[in-house]
CSV table of C-alpha atoms in Angstrom, one decimal:
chain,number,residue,atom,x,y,z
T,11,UNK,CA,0.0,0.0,0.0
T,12,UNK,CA,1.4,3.7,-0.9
T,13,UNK,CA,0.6,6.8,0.4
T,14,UNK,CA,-0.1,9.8,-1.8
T,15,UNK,CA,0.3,13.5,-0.4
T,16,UNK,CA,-2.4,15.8,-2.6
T,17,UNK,CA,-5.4,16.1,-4.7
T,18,UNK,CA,-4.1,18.6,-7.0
T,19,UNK,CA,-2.7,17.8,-10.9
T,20,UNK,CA,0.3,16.1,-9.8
T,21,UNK,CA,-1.6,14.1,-6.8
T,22,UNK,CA,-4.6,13.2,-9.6
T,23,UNK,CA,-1.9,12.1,-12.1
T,24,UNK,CA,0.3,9.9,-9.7
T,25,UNK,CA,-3.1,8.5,-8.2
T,26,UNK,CA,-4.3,8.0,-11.9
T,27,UNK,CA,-1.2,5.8,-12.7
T,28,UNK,CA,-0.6,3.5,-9.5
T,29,UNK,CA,-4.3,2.6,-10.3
T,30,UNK,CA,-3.4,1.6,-13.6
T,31,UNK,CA,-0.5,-0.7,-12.7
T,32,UNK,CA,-2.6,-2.2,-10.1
T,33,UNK,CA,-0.8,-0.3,-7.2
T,34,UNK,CA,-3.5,0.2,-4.0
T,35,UNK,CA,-3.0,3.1,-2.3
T,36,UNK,CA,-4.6,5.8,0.0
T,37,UNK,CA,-4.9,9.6,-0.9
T,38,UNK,CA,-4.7,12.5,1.3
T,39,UNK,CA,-5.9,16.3,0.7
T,40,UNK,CA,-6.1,18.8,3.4
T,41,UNK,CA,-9.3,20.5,1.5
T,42,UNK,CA,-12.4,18.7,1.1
T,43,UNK,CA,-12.1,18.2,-2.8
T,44,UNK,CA,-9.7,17.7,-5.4
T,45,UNK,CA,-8.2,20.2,-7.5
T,46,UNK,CA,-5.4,21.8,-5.2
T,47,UNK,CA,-4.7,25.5,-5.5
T,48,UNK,CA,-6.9,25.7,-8.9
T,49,UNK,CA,-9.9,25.7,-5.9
T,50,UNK,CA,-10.1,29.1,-5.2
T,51,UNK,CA,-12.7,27.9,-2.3
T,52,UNK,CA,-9.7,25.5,-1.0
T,53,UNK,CA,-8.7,27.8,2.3
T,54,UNK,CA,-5.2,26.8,1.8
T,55,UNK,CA,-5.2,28.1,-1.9
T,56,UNK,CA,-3.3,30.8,-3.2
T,57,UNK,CA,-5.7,31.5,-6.1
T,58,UNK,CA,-7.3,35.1,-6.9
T,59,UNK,CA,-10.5,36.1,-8.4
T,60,UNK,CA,-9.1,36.5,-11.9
T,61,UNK,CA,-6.6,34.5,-12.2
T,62,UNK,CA,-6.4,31.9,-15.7
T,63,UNK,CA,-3.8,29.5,-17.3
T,64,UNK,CA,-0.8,31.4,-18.5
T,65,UNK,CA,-0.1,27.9,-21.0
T,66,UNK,CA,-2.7,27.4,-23.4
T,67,UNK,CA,-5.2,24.7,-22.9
T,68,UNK,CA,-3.9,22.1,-25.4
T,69,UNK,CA,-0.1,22.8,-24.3
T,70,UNK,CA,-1.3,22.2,-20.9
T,71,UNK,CA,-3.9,19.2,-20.1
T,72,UNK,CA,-3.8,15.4,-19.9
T,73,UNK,CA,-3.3,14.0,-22.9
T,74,UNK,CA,-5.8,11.3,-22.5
T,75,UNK,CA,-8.6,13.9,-20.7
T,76,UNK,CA,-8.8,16.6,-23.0
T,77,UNK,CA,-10.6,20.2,-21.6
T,78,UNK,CA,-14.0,20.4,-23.6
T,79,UNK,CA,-13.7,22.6,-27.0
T,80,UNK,CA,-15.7,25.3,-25.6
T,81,UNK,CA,-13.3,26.1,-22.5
T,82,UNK,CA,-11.9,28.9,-23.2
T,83,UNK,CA,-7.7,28.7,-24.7
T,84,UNK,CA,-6.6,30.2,-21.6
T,85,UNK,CA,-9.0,29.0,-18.7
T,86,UNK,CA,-10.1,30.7,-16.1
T,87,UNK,CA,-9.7,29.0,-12.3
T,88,UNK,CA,-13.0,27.6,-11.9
T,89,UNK,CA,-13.2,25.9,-15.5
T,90,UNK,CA,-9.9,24.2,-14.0
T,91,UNK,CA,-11.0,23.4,-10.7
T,92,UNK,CA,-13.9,21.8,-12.5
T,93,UNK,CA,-11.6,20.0,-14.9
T,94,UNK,CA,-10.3,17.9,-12.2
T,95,UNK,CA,-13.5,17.3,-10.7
T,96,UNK,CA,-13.8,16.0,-14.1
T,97,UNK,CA,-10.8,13.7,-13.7
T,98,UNK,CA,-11.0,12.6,-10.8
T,99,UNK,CA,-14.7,11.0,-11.2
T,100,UNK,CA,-13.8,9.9,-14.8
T,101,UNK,CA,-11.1,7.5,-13.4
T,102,UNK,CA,-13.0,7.0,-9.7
T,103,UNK,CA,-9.6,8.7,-7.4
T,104,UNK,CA,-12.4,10.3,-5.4
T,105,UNK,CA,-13.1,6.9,-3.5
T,106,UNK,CA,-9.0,6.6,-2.5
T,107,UNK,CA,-9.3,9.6,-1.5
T,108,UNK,CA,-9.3,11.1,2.5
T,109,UNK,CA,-10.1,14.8,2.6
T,110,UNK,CA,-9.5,17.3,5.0
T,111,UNK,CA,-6.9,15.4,6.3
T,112,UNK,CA,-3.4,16.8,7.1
T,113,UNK,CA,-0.5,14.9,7.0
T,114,UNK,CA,1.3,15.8,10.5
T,115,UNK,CA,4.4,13.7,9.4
T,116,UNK,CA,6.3,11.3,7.5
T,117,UNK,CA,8.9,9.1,8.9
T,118,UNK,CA,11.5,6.2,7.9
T,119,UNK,CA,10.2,2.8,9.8
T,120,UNK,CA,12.6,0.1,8.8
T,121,UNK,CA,12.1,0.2,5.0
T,122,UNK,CA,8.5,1.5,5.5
T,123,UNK,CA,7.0,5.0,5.8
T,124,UNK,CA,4.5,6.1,8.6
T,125,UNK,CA,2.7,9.0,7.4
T,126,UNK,CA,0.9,10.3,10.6
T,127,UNK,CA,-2.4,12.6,9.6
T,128,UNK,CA,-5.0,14.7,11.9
T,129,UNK,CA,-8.8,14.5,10.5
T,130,UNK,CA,-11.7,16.5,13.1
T,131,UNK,CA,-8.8,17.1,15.7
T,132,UNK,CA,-7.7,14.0,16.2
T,133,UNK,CA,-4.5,11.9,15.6
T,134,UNK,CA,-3.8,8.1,13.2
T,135,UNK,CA,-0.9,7.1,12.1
T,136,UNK,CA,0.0,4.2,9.3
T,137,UNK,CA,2.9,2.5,7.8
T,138,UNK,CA,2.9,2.5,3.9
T,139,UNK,CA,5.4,0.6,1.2
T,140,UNK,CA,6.0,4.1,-0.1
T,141,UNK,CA,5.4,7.5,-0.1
T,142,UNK,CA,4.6,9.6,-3.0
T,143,UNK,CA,4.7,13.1,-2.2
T,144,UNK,CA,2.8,15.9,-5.0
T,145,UNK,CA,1.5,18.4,-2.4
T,146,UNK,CA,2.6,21.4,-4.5
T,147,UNK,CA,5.5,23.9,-4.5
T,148,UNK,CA,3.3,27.3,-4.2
T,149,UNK,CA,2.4,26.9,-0.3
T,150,UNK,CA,4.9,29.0,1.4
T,151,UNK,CA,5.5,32.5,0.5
T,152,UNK,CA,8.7,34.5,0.4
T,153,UNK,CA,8.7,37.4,2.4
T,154,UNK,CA,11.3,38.9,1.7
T,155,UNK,CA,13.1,41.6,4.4
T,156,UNK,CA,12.6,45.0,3.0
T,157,UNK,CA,14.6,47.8,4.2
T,158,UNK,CA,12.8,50.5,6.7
T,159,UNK,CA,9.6,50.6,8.3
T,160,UNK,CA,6.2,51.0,6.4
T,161,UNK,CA,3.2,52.5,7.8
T,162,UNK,CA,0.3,51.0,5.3
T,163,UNK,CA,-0.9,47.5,4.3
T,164,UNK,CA,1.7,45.2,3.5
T,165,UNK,CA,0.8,41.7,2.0
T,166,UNK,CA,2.1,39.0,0.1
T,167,UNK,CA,0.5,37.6,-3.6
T,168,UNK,CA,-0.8,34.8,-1.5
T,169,UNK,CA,-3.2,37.6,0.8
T,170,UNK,CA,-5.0,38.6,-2.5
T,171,UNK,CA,-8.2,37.2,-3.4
T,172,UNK,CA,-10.3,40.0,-5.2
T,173,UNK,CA,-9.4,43.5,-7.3
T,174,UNK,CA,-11.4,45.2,-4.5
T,175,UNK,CA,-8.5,44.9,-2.3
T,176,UNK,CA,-6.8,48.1,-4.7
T,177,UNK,CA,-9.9,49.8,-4.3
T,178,UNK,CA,-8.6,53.9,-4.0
T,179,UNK,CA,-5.4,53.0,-2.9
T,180,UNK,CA,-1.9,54.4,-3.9
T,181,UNK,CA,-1.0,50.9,-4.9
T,182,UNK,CA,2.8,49.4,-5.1
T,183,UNK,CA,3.7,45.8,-6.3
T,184,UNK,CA,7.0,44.3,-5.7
T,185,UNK,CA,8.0,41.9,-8.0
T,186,UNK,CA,7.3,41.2,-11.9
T,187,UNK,CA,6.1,37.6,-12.5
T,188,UNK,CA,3.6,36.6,-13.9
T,189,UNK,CA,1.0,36.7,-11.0
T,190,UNK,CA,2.5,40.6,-10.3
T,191,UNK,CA,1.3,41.6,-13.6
T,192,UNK,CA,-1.8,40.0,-13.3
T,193,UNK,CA,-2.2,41.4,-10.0
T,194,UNK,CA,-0.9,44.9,-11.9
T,195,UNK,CA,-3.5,44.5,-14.4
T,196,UNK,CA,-6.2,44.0,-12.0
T,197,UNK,CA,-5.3,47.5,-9.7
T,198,UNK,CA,-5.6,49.3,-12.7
T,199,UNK,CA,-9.1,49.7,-12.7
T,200,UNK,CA,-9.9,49.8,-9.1
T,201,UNK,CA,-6.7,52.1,-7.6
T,202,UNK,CA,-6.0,55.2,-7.6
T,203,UNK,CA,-2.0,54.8,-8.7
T,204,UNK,CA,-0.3,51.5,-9.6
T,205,UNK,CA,3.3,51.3,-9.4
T,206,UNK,CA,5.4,48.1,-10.3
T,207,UNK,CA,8.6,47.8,-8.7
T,208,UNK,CA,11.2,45.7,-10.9
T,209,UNK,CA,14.6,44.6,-9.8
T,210,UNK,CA,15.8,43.0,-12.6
T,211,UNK,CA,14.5,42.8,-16.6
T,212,UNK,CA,12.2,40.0,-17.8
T,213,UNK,CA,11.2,38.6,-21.0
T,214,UNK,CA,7.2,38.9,-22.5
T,215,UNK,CA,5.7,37.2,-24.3
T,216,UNK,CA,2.1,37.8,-25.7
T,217,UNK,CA,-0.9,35.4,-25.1
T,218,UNK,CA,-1.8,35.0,-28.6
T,219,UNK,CA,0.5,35.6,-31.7
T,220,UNK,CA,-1.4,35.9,-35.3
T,221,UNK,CA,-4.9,34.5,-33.5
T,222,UNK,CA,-2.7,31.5,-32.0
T,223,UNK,CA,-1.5,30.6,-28.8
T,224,UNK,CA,2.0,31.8,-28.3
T,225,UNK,CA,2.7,28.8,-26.5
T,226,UNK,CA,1.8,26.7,-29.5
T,227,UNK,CA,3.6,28.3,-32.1
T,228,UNK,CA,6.7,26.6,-33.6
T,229,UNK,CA,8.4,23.4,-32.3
T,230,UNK,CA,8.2,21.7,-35.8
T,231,UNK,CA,11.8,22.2,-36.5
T,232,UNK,CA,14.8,21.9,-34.0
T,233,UNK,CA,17.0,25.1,-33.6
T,234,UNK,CA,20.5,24.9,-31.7
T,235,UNK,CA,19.7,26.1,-28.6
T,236,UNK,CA,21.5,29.6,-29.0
T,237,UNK,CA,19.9,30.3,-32.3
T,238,UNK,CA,16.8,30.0,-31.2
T,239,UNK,CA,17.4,31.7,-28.0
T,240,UNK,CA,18.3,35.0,-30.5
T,241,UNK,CA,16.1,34.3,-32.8
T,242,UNK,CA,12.6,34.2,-30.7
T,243,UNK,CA,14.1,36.8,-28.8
T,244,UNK,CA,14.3,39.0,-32.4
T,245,UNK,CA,10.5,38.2,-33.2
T,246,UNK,CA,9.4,39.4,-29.8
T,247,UNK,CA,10.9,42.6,-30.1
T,248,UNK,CA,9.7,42.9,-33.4
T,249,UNK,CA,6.3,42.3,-32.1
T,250,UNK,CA,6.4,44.2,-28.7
T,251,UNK,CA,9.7,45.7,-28.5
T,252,UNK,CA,12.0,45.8,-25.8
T,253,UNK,CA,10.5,45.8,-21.8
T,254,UNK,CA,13.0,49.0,-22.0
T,255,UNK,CA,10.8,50.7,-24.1
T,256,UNK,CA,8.3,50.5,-21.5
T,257,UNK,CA,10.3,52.3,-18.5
T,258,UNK,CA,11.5,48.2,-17.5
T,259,UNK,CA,14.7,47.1,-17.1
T,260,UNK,CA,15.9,44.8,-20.3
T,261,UNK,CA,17.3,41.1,-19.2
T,262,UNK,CA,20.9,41.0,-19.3
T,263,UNK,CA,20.8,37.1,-19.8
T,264,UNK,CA,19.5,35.0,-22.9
T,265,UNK,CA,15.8,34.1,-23.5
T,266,UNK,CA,14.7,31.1,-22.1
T,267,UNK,CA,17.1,31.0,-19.4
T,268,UNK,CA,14.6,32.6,-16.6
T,269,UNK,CA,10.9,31.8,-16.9
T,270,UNK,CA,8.9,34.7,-19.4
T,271,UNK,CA,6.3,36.9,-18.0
T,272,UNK,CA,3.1,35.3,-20.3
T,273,UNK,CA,0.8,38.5,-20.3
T,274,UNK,CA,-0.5,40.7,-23.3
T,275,UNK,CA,-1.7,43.9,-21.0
T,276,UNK,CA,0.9,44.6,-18.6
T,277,UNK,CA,2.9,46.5,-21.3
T,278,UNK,CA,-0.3,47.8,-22.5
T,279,UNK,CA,-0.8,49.9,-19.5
T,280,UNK,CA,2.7,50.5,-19.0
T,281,UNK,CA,2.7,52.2,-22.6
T,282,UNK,CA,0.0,53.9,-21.2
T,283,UNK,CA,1.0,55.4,-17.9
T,284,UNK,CA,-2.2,53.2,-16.1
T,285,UNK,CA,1.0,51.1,-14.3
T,286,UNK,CA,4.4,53.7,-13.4
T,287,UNK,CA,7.6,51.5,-13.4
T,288,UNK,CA,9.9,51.8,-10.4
T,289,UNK,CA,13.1,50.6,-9.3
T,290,UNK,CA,14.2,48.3,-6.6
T,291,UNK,CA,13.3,49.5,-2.8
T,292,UNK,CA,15.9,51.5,-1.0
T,293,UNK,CA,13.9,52.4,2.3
T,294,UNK,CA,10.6,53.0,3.7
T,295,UNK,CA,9.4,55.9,6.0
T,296,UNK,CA,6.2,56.0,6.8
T,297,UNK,CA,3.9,55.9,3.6
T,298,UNK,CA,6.9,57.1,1.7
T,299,UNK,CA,8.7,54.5,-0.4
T,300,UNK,CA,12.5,55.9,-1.8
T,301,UNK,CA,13.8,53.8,-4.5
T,302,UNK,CA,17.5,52.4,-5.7
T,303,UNK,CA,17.2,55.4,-8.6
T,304,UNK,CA,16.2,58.2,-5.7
T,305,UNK,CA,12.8,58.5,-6.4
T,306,UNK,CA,9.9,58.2,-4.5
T,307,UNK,CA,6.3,58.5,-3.6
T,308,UNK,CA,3.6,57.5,-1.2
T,309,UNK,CA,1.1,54.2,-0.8
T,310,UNK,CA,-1.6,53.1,0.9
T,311,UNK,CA,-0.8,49.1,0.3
T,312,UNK,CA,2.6,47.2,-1.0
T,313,UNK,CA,1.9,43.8,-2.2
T,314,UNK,CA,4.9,41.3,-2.4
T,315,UNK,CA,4.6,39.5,-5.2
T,316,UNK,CA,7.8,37.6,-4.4
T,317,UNK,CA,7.0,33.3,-5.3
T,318,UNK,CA,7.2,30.9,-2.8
T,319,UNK,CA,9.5,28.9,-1.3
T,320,UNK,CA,10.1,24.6,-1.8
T,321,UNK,CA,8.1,23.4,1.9
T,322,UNK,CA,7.5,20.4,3.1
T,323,UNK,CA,6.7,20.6,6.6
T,324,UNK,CA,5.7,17.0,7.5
T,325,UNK,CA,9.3,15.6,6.5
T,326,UNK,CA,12.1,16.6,7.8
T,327,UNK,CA,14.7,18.2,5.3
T,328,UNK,CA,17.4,15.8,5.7
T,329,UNK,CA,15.1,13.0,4.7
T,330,UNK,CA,14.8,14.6,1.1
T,331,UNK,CA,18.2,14.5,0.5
T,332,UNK,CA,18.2,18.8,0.7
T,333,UNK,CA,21.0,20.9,-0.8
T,334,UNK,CA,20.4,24.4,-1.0
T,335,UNK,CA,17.4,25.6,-2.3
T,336,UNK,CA,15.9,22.0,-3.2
T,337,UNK,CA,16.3,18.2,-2.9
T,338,UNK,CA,19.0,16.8,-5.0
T,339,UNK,CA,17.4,14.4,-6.4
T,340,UNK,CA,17.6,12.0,-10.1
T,341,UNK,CA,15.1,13.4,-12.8
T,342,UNK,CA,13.9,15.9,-9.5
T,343,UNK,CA,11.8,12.7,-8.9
T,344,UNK,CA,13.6,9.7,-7.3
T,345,UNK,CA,15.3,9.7,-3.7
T,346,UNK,CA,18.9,8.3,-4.0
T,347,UNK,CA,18.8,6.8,-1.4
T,348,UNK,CA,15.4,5.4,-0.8
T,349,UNK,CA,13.5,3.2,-3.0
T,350,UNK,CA,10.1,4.2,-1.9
T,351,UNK,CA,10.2,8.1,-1.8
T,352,UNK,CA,9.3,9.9,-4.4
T,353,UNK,CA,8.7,14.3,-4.8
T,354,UNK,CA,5.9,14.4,-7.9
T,355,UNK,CA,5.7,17.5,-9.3
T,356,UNK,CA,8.8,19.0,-7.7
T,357,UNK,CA,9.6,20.7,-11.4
T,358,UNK,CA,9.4,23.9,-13.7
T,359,UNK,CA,9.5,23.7,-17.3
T,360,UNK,CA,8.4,25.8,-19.8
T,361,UNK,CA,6.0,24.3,-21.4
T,362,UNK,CA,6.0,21.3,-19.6
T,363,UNK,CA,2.1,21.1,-18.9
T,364,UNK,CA,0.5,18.8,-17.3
T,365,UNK,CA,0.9,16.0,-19.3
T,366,UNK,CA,4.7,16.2,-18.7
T,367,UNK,CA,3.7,15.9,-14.8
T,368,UNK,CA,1.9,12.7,-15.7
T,369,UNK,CA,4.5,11.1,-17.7
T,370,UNK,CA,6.4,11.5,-14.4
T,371,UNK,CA,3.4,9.7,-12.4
T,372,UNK,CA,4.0,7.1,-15.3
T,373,UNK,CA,7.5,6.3,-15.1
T,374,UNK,CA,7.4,5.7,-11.1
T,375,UNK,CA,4.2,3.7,-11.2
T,376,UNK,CA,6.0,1.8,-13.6
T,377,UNK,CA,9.3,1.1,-11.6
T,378,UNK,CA,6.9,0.5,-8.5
T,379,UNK,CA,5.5,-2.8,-10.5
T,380,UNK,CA,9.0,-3.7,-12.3
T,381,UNK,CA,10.8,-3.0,-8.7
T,382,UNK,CA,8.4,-5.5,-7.1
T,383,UNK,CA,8.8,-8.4,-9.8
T,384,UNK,CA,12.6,-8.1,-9.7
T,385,UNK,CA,12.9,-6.6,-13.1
T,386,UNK,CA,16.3,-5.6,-14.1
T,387,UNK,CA,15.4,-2.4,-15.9
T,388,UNK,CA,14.4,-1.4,-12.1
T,389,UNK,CA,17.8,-2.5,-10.9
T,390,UNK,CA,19.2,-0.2,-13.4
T,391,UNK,CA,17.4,2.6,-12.2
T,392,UNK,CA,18.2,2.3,-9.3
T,393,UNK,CA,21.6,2.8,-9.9
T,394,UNK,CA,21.4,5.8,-12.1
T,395,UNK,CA,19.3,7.1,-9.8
T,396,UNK,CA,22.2,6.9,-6.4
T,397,UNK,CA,24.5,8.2,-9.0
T,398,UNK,CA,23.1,10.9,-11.1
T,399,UNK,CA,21.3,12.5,-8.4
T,400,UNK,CA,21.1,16.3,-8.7
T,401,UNK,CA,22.1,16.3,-12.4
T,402,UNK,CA,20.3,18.8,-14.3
T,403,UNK,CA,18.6,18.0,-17.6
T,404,UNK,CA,19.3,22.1,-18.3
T,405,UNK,CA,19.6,21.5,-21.7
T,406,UNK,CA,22.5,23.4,-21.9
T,407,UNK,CA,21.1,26.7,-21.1
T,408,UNK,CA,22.5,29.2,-18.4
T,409,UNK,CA,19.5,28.8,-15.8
T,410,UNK,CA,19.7,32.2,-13.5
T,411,UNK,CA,20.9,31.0,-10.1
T,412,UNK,CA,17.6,31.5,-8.6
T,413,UNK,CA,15.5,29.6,-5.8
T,414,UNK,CA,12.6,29.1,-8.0
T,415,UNK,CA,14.8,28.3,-10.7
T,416,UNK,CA,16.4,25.3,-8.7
T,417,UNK,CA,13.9,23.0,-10.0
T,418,UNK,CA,13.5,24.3,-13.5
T,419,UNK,CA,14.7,21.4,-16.1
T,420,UNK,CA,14.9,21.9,-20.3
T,421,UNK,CA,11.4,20.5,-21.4
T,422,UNK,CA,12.2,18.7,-24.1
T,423,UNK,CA,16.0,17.0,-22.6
T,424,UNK,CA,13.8,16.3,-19.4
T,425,UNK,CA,10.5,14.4,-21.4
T,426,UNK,CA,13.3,12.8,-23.3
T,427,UNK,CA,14.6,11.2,-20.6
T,428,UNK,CA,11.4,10.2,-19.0
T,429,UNK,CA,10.6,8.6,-22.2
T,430,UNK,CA,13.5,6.8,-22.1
T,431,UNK,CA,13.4,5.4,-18.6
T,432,UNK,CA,9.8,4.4,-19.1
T,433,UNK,CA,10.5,2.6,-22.6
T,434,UNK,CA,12.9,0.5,-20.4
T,435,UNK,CA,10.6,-0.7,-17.9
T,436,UNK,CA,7.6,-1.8,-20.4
């Protein structure tokens, strides 16, 4: 019997695939359905009102449980949350399923796991043949220290639920992913100033590119990685121009080597004046913000957008085989150490999708079943696995040495591999 940690994508997927290798095991969710963060009613969420897909639809979903024709290219949180509502009765996960359960803790027993959960207040604990972790890597926000003392709201990405929030306020967001220019987007029509501070330059990309999907444009032919690095690069300036033109800093590091900013009205306002650019934050006094450049101005509410941190809080670090920012781990998948520990979804690739997720839950269901009949493939990765942990399928590009970049892989080196291992263990 296995345990597996989360109802969201990655828990759906590895619960979809132990149950088609005839694997039993036992589900746990701390909200009372599946879905994960995509349930914006899930307390532990950190969804917001207007949040949708940054990947297009078809770049993103299971393969073999396609998103009905009329959801929209770029869905919006609740077509996804009942997507997997979807999934989940479609393949019948719900029944190995226990909800509102936390898991307390996970522990080595002899070569078993006990996971220990609470339900209504109280306490059980069970051993398991494995444990497969997918409990998500956007739990934990980063707060990071900022200099001074501020006399308004202060909140994290996570806080923010509805546009209302910006209602009439001299508004400043820290930070320029993709969920700060959402969140941009949506002050602009509620606030009464939105500034965006930026400490270092970004890539954008537009949502759609001649009536298509940016995301599923090209890919029929192969580039060397640094001519196609320069060359989509070129075609996005010639389409929006340089984030420079805009009041943004420019990247000073290749395309593709930090994850793109997938929004087609950020710049818009930008080029408008609705969103003011700032620099990096030098100090705070009171209401008034000064900035690296000099400048500065007053507000009623910063909002960190600032990513999350790698968390889990039920195993201790030293268990996961932790070096710096993440687990160093083969494929950023199998323990290489244990046999019977594995972190789903711990990954970032662009383009990846979901799909790429669930050839992941494929590959370990499938070394679960060969490991168990003594198949030599197994054997084999087991080995590569104690020594190729912490390898990075990079792809040969220059990842920026960033937390959240600690997991990112190069899509198509990292599905190759997969492929490869799994082809093994038919």
């Amino acid at each position: 019997m296995y345990a597996v940690i989360g109802a969201g994508p990655m828990g759906l997927a590895t619960a979809r695939n132990l149950g088609k290798q005839g694997l039993p095991f036992v589900g746990y969710e701390l909200n009372s359905d599946v879905g994960g963060l995509w349930d914006i009613e899930n307390p532990h969420s950190t969804m917001y009102m207007t949040a949708h897909l940054i990947s297009s639809k078809r770049m993103t979903e299971f393969h073999e449980f396609p998103m009905d024709e009329g959801v929209a290219t770029y869905p919006h949180h609740a077509e996804l949350k009942r997507y997997f509502q979807d999934y989940a009765r479609h393949f019948g996960l719900y029944q190995h399923y226990q909800f509102d359960t936390r898991v307390v803790s996970v522990t080595p027993e002899g070569e078993r796991w006990r996971v220990t959960v609470e339900k209504d207040g109280g306490q059980t604990s069970r051993c398991f043949d494995g444990v497969l972790i997918a409990s998500g890597t956007l739990h934990t926000p980063n707060r990071p220290t900022l200099p001074g003392r501020f006399a308004g709201e202060l909140l994290h990405a996570c806080d923010y639920r509805d546009p209302v929030l910006f209602k009439d306020k001299r508004v400043l967001i820290v930070g320029c992913g993709n969920s700060a220019c959402d969140m941009a987007v949506d002050a602009v029509h509620q606030a009464k100033s939105v500034d965006l501070s930026v400490r270092r330059g970004y890539y954008f990309l537009p949502k759609f590119i001649g009536g298509r999907p940016s995301d599923a444009i090209g890919g029929k032919f192969k580039l060397p990685r640094r001519l196609k690095q320069r060359l989509d690069a070129w075609l996005i300036r010639m389409i929006i121009g340089r984030p420079s033109d805009y009041g943004l800093p420019d990247p000073d590091y290749l395309m593709y080597e930090s994850h793109p900013v997938v929004n087609s009205l950020v710049l818009h306002h930008l080029g408008h004046g609705d969103i003011s650019p700032r620099s990096d934050i030098a100090d705070m006094r009171g209401r008034t913000v000064i900035f690296s450049d000099g400048a500065r101005a007053e507000y009623d509410l910063i909002l960190l957008a600032t990513g999350y941190k790698l968390d889990y809080p039920f195993i201790d670090r030293a268990l996961l085989n932790w070096r710096g920012d993440a687990p160093s781990l083969y494929l950023n998948l199998f323990h290489p150490h244990y046999d019977n520990l594995f972190m789903m979804g711990m990954i970032e690739a662009a383009g990846l999708g979901w799909e790429g997720r669930n050839e992941q839950a494929e590959l370990v269901a499938l070394y679960l079943k060969r490991r168990a009949e003594g198949h030599p493939a197994a054997r084999e990765l087991a080995r590569l696995k104690l020594e190729q942990a912490g390898q990075s399928l990079d792809g040969g590009y220059h990842y920026l040495k960033l937390s959240r970049m600690a997991y990112y892989v190069h899509k198509d080196s990292y599905r190759a591999e997969l492929a490869k291992r799994r082809q093994a263990l038919q």
